[in-house]
Amino acid sequence: MEPHATQQRPRLLVLGCGFAGFSLLRRLRLQAWDTTLLTPRNYFLFTPLLPSAVAGSVELRSILEPARRRLRHVRVIEGSAVSVDWSAREVTCRGAVGGEVFTLPWDHLVIAVGNTFADFGIPGVAEHTRKLYTVEEAQAIRRGLLEQLARAEVPGLTADQLRQRLTFVVIGGGPTGVEAAAEIHDLLEEELTQAYPELVPYAKVVLIEAQDRLLSGFDEALGTYTRRHFGREGIDVRTGAKVASIEPNAVQLAGGERIDCGLILWAAGNAPVPLIQTLGARCDGRGRLLADAFLRLPEHEEVFACGDCAAVGEPPLPATAQVAQQQGAYLAKALDDRRRGRTVAPFRFRAQGMLAYIGSGQALADLPLIKWSGRGAWFFWRSVYITKLVSPANKAKVLFDWIKAHLFGRDLSRF
Amino acid sequence: MEPHATQQRPRLLVLGCGFAGFSLLRRLRLQAWDTTLLTPRNYFLFTPLLPSAVAGSVELRSILEPARRRLRHVRVIEGSAVSVDWSAREVTCRGAVGGEVFTLPWDHLVIAVGNTFADFGIPGVAEHTRKLYTVEEAQAIRRGLLEQLARAEVPGLTADQLRQRLTFVVIGGGPTGVEAAAEIHDLLEEELTQAYPELVPYAKVVLIEAQDRLLSGFDEALGTYTRRHFGREGIDVRTGAKVASIEPNAVQLAGGERIDCGLILWAAGNAPVPLIQTLGARCDGRGRLLADAFLRLPEHEEVFACGDCAAVGEPPLPATAQVAQQQGAYLAKALDDRRRGRTVAPFRFRAQGMLAYIGSGQALADLPLIKWSGRGAWFFWRSVYITKLVSPANKAKVLFDWIKAHLFGRDLSRF
């Protein structure tokens, strides 16, 4: 890359290395752009396997892909955007480790910063529950589970104390909550009997959902199937149950019931990250950036939004990995086509179906042509995930993790 | 286990799950004892591979073995001993997670609590350096290395700032320091050129040793070989260099020189853990429990000390994994033999030689019959470690880690 070439190429700044940003950068003709990626972490995380990582079915390092290795010729800077200066075409940033403040200029800007949790104004959610968006959060939940096992080994506890420490509550009956509950239940079922047999009678998973059914985005029969399956497996499912408040080790339901527990996982809904509100751009009712059919912000020709932080379509597409991935891929082609003077077609989402693991070797597949549940769907779930994992390294590592867990059990080392 | 049997069996309490405690419990006839293991962590850690884990050549979960899975019929409690009541034969303990205080009774007590770092009175060592005894510390060093790479990507840094952030200092020229320096150098050499080529000119490893040679426990020719090898590889070795003080990001040498750096690893010497001083037992000059030839404390017939916290023999044996492992195995047999009324022979150490990895695919082997260095010794190093790893799961995981690192490189994801 000579400096001359750099000057001629438009500066493309991508904020975020999730499904949207990463799939954009993997497909872009990088030689045509002077590309910078600003990301708070230096890897792409395959979020659909995060619930598995919580229970140690796969290792965290197996489901992430270092950005620099995969995105040669992209300048990667680890930091977060603090604000955007539209007239100067600059983003003010903060370094991810040292907190240094610096600016990055752009000719084209792609906002793909994902989202964070929504607490719906319920007291205690922010402070006393764990969320599941990042590697660090998944690690903390895994450690948290094992810490409760350690705390249950302390001599002289009452049965009530044991039950409290070994009750794990998952709030939110969408795919993340269902998969997390299933994986934690698998962990307790398969490992506790081996390593902590005396604790088995006290351990329990509770799944709480405010709506009357689980997995409202899936076909209704699959939601019903999951509920029955969880019932058989001993997961305590509460649908139509509203959370009034969260305390350090208890969930207070609106009906008056209180569930004492050792760990609370909050998977009940998404909200925009703080940056979005500072932009002064138009948003939908849920605070997501309104983007047109070409994923552009209406006010700014050269600014694009995609992934979980964007509202695209009417009604807006859901905040899923699949939507984000397709938007990133579309945007790569759209940017390259514009640069070459070609006509750009509007974005169109192609629904490929939905999958969810529901524990004990069963999964759901809600596909355009077929609704499927059980063990066969689980093999399908695994083969799809192996296919979707972004690199040969990821695929090999996840496969090996599955073999390891099968042969040697999950690793219950607490750290 | 009926309660009746439990009452008849003597209560054996083992403090610590390192090489000494773990090898004892693996070999003991557990049906003859009512056995409790008190350990601050719920796994055995294969410490000789910790320096490799720092650089991501192996994963931490590959080199540890969950205690409960391996030690069936041992009651495992996660906590630390605070004090010992000799007359009541009780240990006061604190829970590892919740800090609950409880007591554990014993008829026979084995103290195998390992050791911690010695700062030799040098200011700043405790606060501003990283040590390498635990999984958490290894994780923090690995993260620390990657944090410095992230901080070096911030736009607009001067060459001096880059050099400071990318200088990694290891203090201590024993096996841990030498291996850590070698592994970190490998990481920089092999991965930086791929993923961060622009940072290569600024990155450096400095190894500081107060004595005039490296690896003073090894044959002198091997120490000399290592020094020359490190010189060729570009590791900046300073022997005969005394550290005067440590600042947050700088090492001040006694000669007046100051080394600005991004990370400081302290591997310069060991000291007893605080518990030992509270025992009121006789110690050697370095604060280790004086144990007789049968590993007993002279004042207490039924109390044994082994591993790094014990001084056995004249001169006392070094604090190595090999010594600890043999003492644990001896004690298992000695305890069982006494219980059966058999004569017990005193402990005898059988030196099996020493190994060290020195980077770039070379190792040292200081064996009773041969002194060996280079690539052949490295294959030997690897095969010995695979053999010594305690479980089939460990062996499979470490082997796979080596294959992974070879095929896909080390994982540079920062977390």
JSON list of C-alpha atoms in Angstrom, two decimals, chain A residues 123-308:
[
{"chain": "A", "resi": 123, "resn": "PRO", "atom": "CA", "xyz": [-35.51, -2.34, 39.95]},
{"chain": "A", "resi": 124, "resn": "GLY", "atom": "CA", "xyz": [-32.38, -4.41, 40.55]},
{"chain": "A", "resi": 125, "resn": "VAL", "atom": "CA", "xyz": [-31.98, -5.79, 37.03]},
{"chain": "A", "resi": 126, "resn": "ALA", "atom": "CA", "xyz": [-28.86, -3.78, 36.24]},
{"chain": "A", "resi": 127, "resn": "GLU", "atom": "CA", "xyz": [-27.13, -4.53, 39.55]},
{"chain": "A", "resi": 128, "resn": "HIS", "atom": "CA", "xyz": [-28.16, -8.03, 40.54]},
{"chain": "A", "resi": 129, "resn": "THR", "atom": "CA", "xyz": [-28.51, -10.07, 37.36]},
{"chain": "A", "resi": 130, "resn": "ARG", "atom": "CA", "xyz": [-26.00, -11.39, 34.89]},
{"chain": "A", "resi": 131, "resn": "LYS", "atom": "CA", "xyz": [-26.41, -10.79, 31.16]},
{"chain": "A", "resi": 132, "resn": "LEU", "atom": "CA", "xyz": [-25.12, -12.73, 28.21]},
{"chain": "A", "resi": 133, "resn": "TYR", "atom": "CA", "xyz": [-23.74, -10.49, 25.46]},
{"chain": "A", "resi": 134, "resn": "THR", "atom": "CA", "xyz": [-19.99, -10.80, 25.86]},
{"chain": "A", "resi": 135, "resn": "VAL", "atom": "CA", "xyz": [-17.24, -13.31, 26.50]},
{"chain": "A", "resi": 136, "resn": "GLU", "atom": "CA", "xyz": [-16.58, -11.77, 29.89]},
{"chain": "A", "resi": 137, "resn": "GLU", "atom": "CA", "xyz": [-20.23, -12.15, 30.87]},
{"chain": "A", "resi": 138, "resn": "ALA", "atom": "CA", "xyz": [-20.32, -15.79, 29.77]},
{"chain": "A", "resi": 139, "resn": "GLN", "atom": "CA", "xyz": [-17.15, -16.42, 31.78]},
{"chain": "A", "resi": 140, "resn": "ALA", "atom": "CA", "xyz": [-18.64, -14.75, 34.82]},
{"chain": "A", "resi": 141, "resn": "ILE", "atom": "CA", "xyz": [-21.81, -16.87, 34.61]},
{"chain": "A", "resi": 142, "resn": "ARG", "atom": "CA", "xyz": [-19.81, -20.08, 34.28]},
{"chain": "A", "resi": 143, "resn": "ARG", "atom": "CA", "xyz": [-17.68, -19.05, 37.25]},
{"chain": "A", "resi": 144, "resn": "GLY", "atom": "CA", "xyz": [-20.83, -18.01, 39.11]},
{"chain": "A", "resi": 145, "resn": "LEU", "atom": "CA", "xyz": [-22.38, -21.45, 38.68]},
{"chain": "A", "resi": 146, "resn": "LEU", "atom": "CA", "xyz": [-19.26, -23.16, 39.99]},
{"chain": "A", "resi": 147, "resn": "GLU", "atom": "CA", "xyz": [-19.01, -20.68, 42.86]},
{"chain": "A", "resi": 148, "resn": "GLN", "atom": "CA", "xyz": [-22.47, -21.72, 44.01]},
{"chain": "A", "resi": 149, "resn": "LEU", "atom": "CA", "xyz": [-21.38, -25.36, 43.97]},
{"chain": "A", "resi": 150, "resn": "ALA", "atom": "CA", "xyz": [-18.36, -24.40, 46.08]},
{"chain": "A", "resi": 151, "resn": "ARG", "atom": "CA", "xyz": [-20.57, -22.44, 48.48]},
{"chain": "A", "resi": 152, "resn": "ALA", "atom": "CA", "xyz": [-22.88, -25.43, 48.81]},
{"chain": "A", "resi": 153, "resn": "GLU", "atom": "CA", "xyz": [-19.97, -27.59, 50.03]},
{"chain": "A", "resi": 154, "resn": "VAL", "atom": "CA", "xyz": [-19.37, -25.47, 53.11]},
{"chain": "A", "resi": 155, "resn": "PRO", "atom": "CA", "xyz": [-20.05, -27.68, 56.17]},
{"chain": "A", "resi": 156, "resn": "GLY", "atom": "CA", "xyz": [-23.17, -27.15, 58.27]},
{"chain": "A", "resi": 157, "resn": "LEU", "atom": "CA", "xyz": [-25.62, -25.57, 55.82]},
{"chain": "A", "resi": 158, "resn": "THR", "atom": "CA", "xyz": [-29.38, -26.05, 56.20]},
{"chain": "A", "resi": 159, "resn": "ALA", "atom": "CA", "xyz": [-31.48, -27.56, 53.42]},
{"chain": "A", "resi": 160, "resn": "ASP", "atom": "CA", "xyz": [-32.95, -24.12, 52.72]},
{"chain": "A", "resi": 161, "resn": "GLN", "atom": "CA", "xyz": [-29.51, -22.59, 52.37]},
{"chain": "A", "resi": 162, "resn": "LEU", "atom": "CA", "xyz": [-28.50, -25.38, 50.01]},
{"chain": "A", "resi": 163, "resn": "ARG", "atom": "CA", "xyz": [-31.63, -24.91, 47.90]},
{"chain": "A", "resi": 164, "resn": "GLN", "atom": "CA", "xyz": [-31.07, -21.17, 47.72]},
{"chain": "A", "resi": 165, "resn": "ARG", "atom": "CA", "xyz": [-27.45, -21.50, 46.61]},
{"chain": "A", "resi": 166, "resn": "LEU", "atom": "CA", "xyz": [-28.30, -24.15, 44.02]},
{"chain": "A", "resi": 167, "resn": "THR", "atom": "CA", "xyz": [-31.35, -22.51, 42.43]},
{"chain": "A", "resi": 168, "resn": "PHE", "atom": "CA", "xyz": [-30.47, -20.91, 39.12]},
{"chain": "A", "resi": 169, "resn": "VAL", "atom": "CA", "xyz": [-33.03, -18.53, 37.64]},
{"chain": "A", "resi": 170, "resn": "VAL", "atom": "CA", "xyz": [-33.13, -17.59, 33.96]},
{"chain": "A", "resi": 171, "resn": "ILE", "atom": "CA", "xyz": [-35.44, -14.70, 33.08]},
{"chain": "A", "resi": 172, "resn": "GLY", "atom": "CA", "xyz": [-36.64, -14.51, 29.49]},
{"chain": "A", "resi": 173, "resn": "GLY", "atom": "CA", "xyz": [-38.18, -17.30, 27.41]},
{"chain": "A", "resi": 174, "resn": "GLY", "atom": "CA", "xyz": [-36.69, -16.32, 24.07]},
{"chain": "A", "resi": 175, "resn": "PRO", "atom": "CA", "xyz": [-33.97, -18.36, 22.37]},
{"chain": "A", "resi": 176, "resn": "THR", "atom": "CA", "xyz": [-31.14, -17.11, 24.61]},
{"chain": "A", "resi": 177, "resn": "GLY", "atom": "CA", "xyz": [-33.04, -17.77, 27.83]},
{"chain": "A", "resi": 178, "resn": "VAL", "atom": "CA", "xyz": [-34.29, -21.17, 26.68]},
{"chain": "A", "resi": 179, "resn": "GLU", "atom": "CA", "xyz": [-30.85, -22.28, 25.52]},
{"chain": "A", "resi": 180, "resn": "ALA", "atom": "CA", "xyz": [-29.15, -21.00, 28.69]},
{"chain": "A", "resi": 181, "resn": "ALA", "atom": "CA", "xyz": [-31.70, -22.80, 30.89]},
{"chain": "A", "resi": 182, "resn": "ALA", "atom": "CA", "xyz": [-31.24, -25.98, 28.85]},
{"chain": "A", "resi": 183, "resn": "GLU", "atom": "CA", "xyz": [-27.45, -25.84, 29.02]},
{"chain": "A", "resi": 184, "resn": "ILE", "atom": "CA", "xyz": [-27.35, -25.11, 32.76]},
{"chain": "A", "resi": 185, "resn": "HIS", "atom": "CA", "xyz": [-29.82, -27.93, 33.35]},
{"chain": "A", "resi": 186, "resn": "ASP", "atom": "CA", "xyz": [-27.63, -30.28, 31.28]},
{"chain": "A", "resi": 187, "resn": "LEU", "atom": "CA", "xyz": [-24.62, -29.24, 33.33]},
{"chain": "A", "resi": 188, "resn": "LEU", "atom": "CA", "xyz": [-26.38, -29.96, 36.62]},
{"chain": "A", "resi": 189, "resn": "GLU", "atom": "CA", "xyz": [-27.91, -33.19, 35.37]},
{"chain": "A", "resi": 190, "resn": "GLU", "atom": "CA", "xyz": [-24.82, -34.68, 33.77]},
{"chain": "A", "resi": 191, "resn": "GLU", "atom": "CA", "xyz": [-22.00, -33.44, 35.96]},
{"chain": "A", "resi": 192, "resn": "LEU", "atom": "CA", "xyz": [-23.46, -32.98, 39.42]},
{"chain": "A", "resi": 193, "resn": "THR", "atom": "CA", "xyz": [-24.48, -36.62, 39.69]},
{"chain": "A", "resi": 194, "resn": "GLN", "atom": "CA", "xyz": [-20.85, -37.54, 39.03]},
{"chain": "A", "resi": 195, "resn": "ALA", "atom": "CA", "xyz": [-18.90, -34.97, 40.96]},
{"chain": "A", "resi": 196, "resn": "TYR", "atom": "CA", "xyz": [-21.29, -33.62, 43.62]},
{"chain": "A", "resi": 197, "resn": "PRO", "atom": "CA", "xyz": [-23.88, -36.39, 44.14]},
{"chain": "A", "resi": 198, "resn": "GLU", "atom": "CA", "xyz": [-24.87, -35.10, 47.58]},
{"chain": "A", "resi": 199, "resn": "LEU", "atom": "CA", "xyz": [-25.97, -31.77, 46.05]},
{"chain": "A", "resi": 200, "resn": "VAL", "atom": "CA", "xyz": [-28.28, -33.22, 43.38]},
{"chain": "A", "resi": 201, "resn": "PRO", "atom": "CA", "xyz": [-31.52, -33.07, 45.45]},
{"chain": "A", "resi": 202, "resn": "TYR", "atom": "CA", "xyz": [-31.11, -29.33, 45.99]},
{"chain": "A", "resi": 203, "resn": "ALA", "atom": "CA", "xyz": [-30.19, -28.11, 42.50]},
{"chain": "A", "resi": 204, "resn": "LYS", "atom": "CA", "xyz": [-32.83, -26.60, 40.22]},
{"chain": "A", "resi": 205, "resn": "VAL", "atom": "CA", "xyz": [-33.25, -24.39, 37.16]},
{"chain": "A", "resi": 206, "resn": "VAL", "atom": "CA", "xyz": [-36.20, -21.95, 37.01]},
{"chain": "A", "resi": 207, "resn": "LEU", "atom": "CA", "xyz": [-37.18, -20.29, 33.72]},
{"chain": "A", "resi": 208, "resn": "ILE", "atom": "CA", "xyz": [-39.37, -17.19, 33.95]},
{"chain": "A", "resi": 209, "resn": "GLU", "atom": "CA", "xyz": [-41.24, -15.64, 30.99]},
{"chain": "A", "resi": 210, "resn": "ALA", "atom": "CA", "xyz": [-43.70, -12.74, 31.14]},
{"chain": "A", "resi": 211, "resn": "GLN", "atom": "CA", "xyz": [-45.69, -13.87, 28.09]},
{"chain": "A", "resi": 212, "resn": "ASP", "atom": "CA", "xyz": [-47.94, -16.92, 28.15]},
{"chain": "A", "resi": 213, "resn": "ARG", "atom": "CA", "xyz": [-45.63, -19.03, 26.02]},
{"chain": "A", "resi": 214, "resn": "LEU", "atom": "CA", "xyz": [-41.98, -19.75, 25.41]},
{"chain": "A", "resi": 215, "resn": "LEU", "atom": "CA", "xyz": [-40.14, -18.84, 22.20]},
{"chain": "A", "resi": 216, "resn": "SER", "atom": "CA", "xyz": [-42.76, -16.46, 20.84]},
{"chain": "A", "resi": 217, "resn": "GLY", "atom": "CA", "xyz": [-40.71, -15.95, 17.68]},
{"chain": "A", "resi": 218, "resn": "PHE", "atom": "CA", "xyz": [-40.98, -19.66, 16.86]},
{"chain": "A", "resi": 219, "resn": "ASP", "atom": "CA", "xyz": [-43.88, -21.72, 15.56]},
{"chain": "A", "resi": 220, "resn": "GLU", "atom": "CA", "xyz": [-46.37, -22.23, 18.40]},
{"chain": "A", "resi": 221, "resn": "ALA", "atom": "CA", "xyz": [-46.14, -26.03, 18.38]},
{"chain": "A", "resi": 222, "resn": "LEU", "atom": "CA", "xyz": [-42.40, -25.80, 19.00]},
{"chain": "A", "resi": 223, "resn": "GLY", "atom": "CA", "xyz": [-42.94, -23.51, 21.99]},
{"chain": "A", "resi": 224, "resn": "THR", "atom": "CA", "xyz": [-45.45, -25.97, 23.42]},
{"chain": "A", "resi": 225, "resn": "TYR", "atom": "CA", "xyz": [-43.09, -28.87, 22.75]},
{"chain": "A", "resi": 226, "resn": "THR", "atom": "CA", "xyz": [-40.29, -27.05, 24.59]},
{"chain": "A", "resi": 227, "resn": "ARG", "atom": "CA", "xyz": [-42.48, -26.37, 27.58]},
{"chain": "A", "resi": 228, "resn": "ARG", "atom": "CA", "xyz": [-43.46, -30.04, 27.87]},
{"chain": "A", "resi": 229, "resn": "HIS", "atom": "CA", "xyz": [-39.87, -31.16, 27.32]},
{"chain": "A", "resi": 230, "resn": "PHE", "atom": "CA", "xyz": [-38.63, -28.81, 30.08]},
{"chain": "A", "resi": 231, "resn": "GLY", "atom": "CA", "xyz": [-41.38, -30.11, 32.38]},
{"chain": "A", "resi": 232, "resn": "ARG", "atom": "CA", "xyz": [-40.23, -33.69, 31.86]},
{"chain": "A", "resi": 233, "resn": "GLU", "atom": "CA", "xyz": [-36.61, -32.71, 32.49]},
{"chain": "A", "resi": 234, "resn": "GLY", "atom": "CA", "xyz": [-37.44, -30.98, 35.75]},
{"chain": "A", "resi": 235, "resn": "ILE", "atom": "CA", "xyz": [-36.89, -27.38, 34.68]},
{"chain": "A", "resi": 236, "resn": "ASP", "atom": "CA", "xyz": [-39.39, -25.22, 36.56]},
{"chain": "A", "resi": 237, "resn": "VAL", "atom": "CA", "xyz": [-41.02, -23.11, 33.81]},
{"chain": "A", "resi": 238, "resn": "ARG", "atom": "CA", "xyz": [-43.14, -20.09, 34.81]},
{"chain": "A", "resi": 239, "resn": "THR", "atom": "CA", "xyz": [-44.92, -18.45, 31.89]},
{"chain": "A", "resi": 240, "resn": "GLY", "atom": "CA", "xyz": [-47.14, -15.41, 32.35]},
{"chain": "A", "resi": 241, "resn": "ALA", "atom": "CA", "xyz": [-44.94, -14.54, 35.32]},
{"chain": "A", "resi": 242, "resn": "LYS", "atom": "CA", "xyz": [-43.97, -10.89, 35.66]},
{"chain": "A", "resi": 243, "resn": "VAL", "atom": "CA", "xyz": [-40.86, -9.88, 37.58]},
{"chain": "A", "resi": 244, "resn": "ALA", "atom": "CA", "xyz": [-41.51, -7.05, 40.04]},
{"chain": "A", "resi": 245, "resn": "SER", "atom": "CA", "xyz": [-37.96, -6.56, 41.31]},
{"chain": "A", "resi": 246, "resn": "ILE", "atom": "CA", "xyz": [-34.62, -8.24, 41.65]},
{"chain": "A", "resi": 247, "resn": "GLU", "atom": "CA", "xyz": [-32.67, -8.46, 44.89]},
{"chain": "A", "resi": 248, "resn": "PRO", "atom": "CA", "xyz": [-29.09, -9.67, 45.28]},
{"chain": "A", "resi": 249, "resn": "ASN", "atom": "CA", "xyz": [-30.12, -13.32, 45.61]},
{"chain": "A", "resi": 250, "resn": "ALA", "atom": "CA", "xyz": [-33.85, -13.36, 44.96]},
{"chain": "A", "resi": 251, "resn": "VAL", "atom": "CA", "xyz": [-36.41, -12.70, 42.26]},
{"chain": "A", "resi": 252, "resn": "GLN", "atom": "CA", "xyz": [-39.63, -11.02, 43.40]},
{"chain": "A", "resi": 253, "resn": "LEU", "atom": "CA", "xyz": [-42.57, -11.89, 41.14]},
{"chain": "A", "resi": 254, "resn": "ALA", "atom": "CA", "xyz": [-45.51, -9.54, 40.62]},
{"chain": "A", "resi": 255, "resn": "GLY", "atom": "CA", "xyz": [-47.87, -12.16, 42.08]},
{"chain": "A", "resi": 256, "resn": "GLY", "atom": "CA", "xyz": [-46.07, -11.92, 45.42]},
{"chain": "A", "resi": 257, "resn": "GLU", "atom": "CA", "xyz": [-43.95, -15.04, 45.17]},
{"chain": "A", "resi": 258, "resn": "ARG", "atom": "CA", "xyz": [-40.27, -14.73, 45.94]},
{"chain": "A", "resi": 259, "resn": "ILE", "atom": "CA", "xyz": [-37.66, -17.09, 44.49]},
{"chain": "A", "resi": 260, "resn": "ASP", "atom": "CA", "xyz": [-34.43, -17.27, 46.50]},
{"chain": "A", "resi": 261, "resn": "CYS", "atom": "CA", "xyz": [-31.55, -18.30, 44.30]},
{"chain": "A", "resi": 262, "resn": "GLY", "atom": "CA", "xyz": [-27.80, -18.38, 43.80]},
{"chain": "A", "resi": 263, "resn": "LEU", "atom": "CA", "xyz": [-27.60, -16.83, 40.35]},
{"chain": "A", "resi": 264, "resn": "ILE", "atom": "CA", "xyz": [-29.93, -14.82, 38.09]},
{"chain": "A", "resi": 265, "resn": "LEU", "atom": "CA", "xyz": [-29.46, -14.66, 34.33]},
{"chain": "A", "resi": 266, "resn": "TRP", "atom": "CA", "xyz": [-31.36, -11.83, 32.60]},
{"chain": "A", "resi": 267, "resn": "ALA", "atom": "CA", "xyz": [-32.22, -12.57, 28.97]},
{"chain": "A", "resi": 268, "resn": "ALA", "atom": "CA", "xyz": [-35.50, -10.69, 28.71]},
{"chain": "A", "resi": 269, "resn": "GLY", "atom": "CA", "xyz": [-34.96, -8.08, 26.04]},
{"chain": "A", "resi": 270, "resn": "ASN", "atom": "CA", "xyz": [-32.65, -5.70, 24.20]},
{"chain": "A", "resi": 271, "resn": "ALA", "atom": "CA", "xyz": [-32.11, -1.94, 24.26]},
{"chain": "A", "resi": 272, "resn": "PRO", "atom": "CA", "xyz": [-29.83, 0.34, 22.26]},
{"chain": "A", "resi": 273, "resn": "VAL", "atom": "CA", "xyz": [-26.31, 1.09, 23.48]},
{"chain": "A", "resi": 274, "resn": "PRO", "atom": "CA", "xyz": [-25.79, 4.62, 24.89]},
{"chain": "A", "resi": 275, "resn": "LEU", "atom": "CA", "xyz": [-23.94, 5.87, 21.78]},
{"chain": "A", "resi": 276, "resn": "ILE", "atom": "CA", "xyz": [-27.11, 5.72, 19.63]},
{"chain": "A", "resi": 277, "resn": "GLN", "atom": "CA", "xyz": [-28.92, 8.35, 21.69]},
{"chain": "A", "resi": 278, "resn": "THR", "atom": "CA", "xyz": [-26.02, 10.80, 21.37]},
{"chain": "A", "resi": 279, "resn": "LEU", "atom": "CA", "xyz": [-26.17, 10.73, 17.57]},
{"chain": "A", "resi": 280, "resn": "GLY", "atom": "CA", "xyz": [-29.20, 12.99, 17.13]},
{"chain": "A", "resi": 281, "resn": "ALA", "atom": "CA", "xyz": [-30.44, 10.64, 14.41]},
{"chain": "A", "resi": 282, "resn": "ARG", "atom": "CA", "xyz": [-34.01, 9.41, 13.96]},
{"chain": "A", "resi": 283, "resn": "CYS", "atom": "CA", "xyz": [-34.87, 6.25, 15.87]},
{"chain": "A", "resi": 284, "resn": "ASP", "atom": "CA", "xyz": [-37.79, 3.85, 16.03]},
{"chain": "A", "resi": 285, "resn": "GLY", "atom": "CA", "xyz": [-39.89, 3.31, 19.18]},
{"chain": "A", "resi": 286, "resn": "ARG", "atom": "CA", "xyz": [-37.32, 0.93, 20.62]},
{"chain": "A", "resi": 287, "resn": "GLY", "atom": "CA", "xyz": [-34.47, 3.39, 20.16]},
{"chain": "A", "resi": 288, "resn": "ARG", "atom": "CA", "xyz": [-32.93, 1.75, 17.10]},
{"chain": "A", "resi": 289, "resn": "LEU", "atom": "CA", "xyz": [-31.54, 3.86, 14.25]},
{"chain": "A", "resi": 290, "resn": "LEU", "atom": "CA", "xyz": [-34.08, 4.20, 11.44]},
{"chain": "A", "resi": 291, "resn": "ALA", "atom": "CA", "xyz": [-32.35, 3.12, 8.24]},
{"chain": "A", "resi": 292, "resn": "ASP", "atom": "CA", "xyz": [-33.82, 3.12, 4.73]},
{"chain": "A", "resi": 293, "resn": "ALA", "atom": "CA", "xyz": [-34.05, 0.15, 2.39]},
{"chain": "A", "resi": 294, "resn": "PHE", "atom": "CA", "xyz": [-30.38, 0.71, 1.46]},
{"chain": "A", "resi": 295, "resn": "LEU", "atom": "CA", "xyz": [-29.42, 0.70, 5.18]},
{"chain": "A", "resi": 296, "resn": "ARG", "atom": "CA", "xyz": [-28.61, 4.43, 4.98]},
{"chain": "A", "resi": 297, "resn": "LEU", "atom": "CA", "xyz": [-29.51, 6.97, 7.62]},
{"chain": "A", "resi": 298, "resn": "PRO", "atom": "CA", "xyz": [-32.01, 9.33, 5.92]},
{"chain": "A", "resi": 299, "resn": "GLU", "atom": "CA", "xyz": [-30.15, 12.45, 7.08]},
{"chain": "A", "resi": 300, "resn": "HIS", "atom": "CA", "xyz": [-26.68, 11.27, 6.10]},
{"chain": "A", "resi": 301, "resn": "GLU", "atom": "CA", "xyz": [-26.01, 9.87, 2.63]},
{"chain": "A", "resi": 302, "resn": "GLU", "atom": "CA", "xyz": [-22.70, 8.25, 3.54]},
{"chain": "A", "resi": 303, "resn": "VAL", "atom": "CA", "xyz": [-23.70, 6.79, 6.86]},
{"chain": "A", "resi": 304, "resn": "PHE", "atom": "CA", "xyz": [-25.09, 3.28, 7.21]},
{"chain": "A", "resi": 305, "resn": "ALA", "atom": "CA", "xyz": [-26.60, 1.39, 10.11]},
{"chain": "A", "resi": 306, "resn": "CYS", "atom": "CA", "xyz": [-26.96, -2.35, 10.28]},
{"chain": "A", "resi": 307, "resn": "GLY", "atom": "CA", "xyz": [-27.34, -5.20, 12.72]},
{"chain": "A", "resi": 308, "resn": "ASP", "atom": "CA", "xyz": [-29.04, -5.01, 16.10]}
]
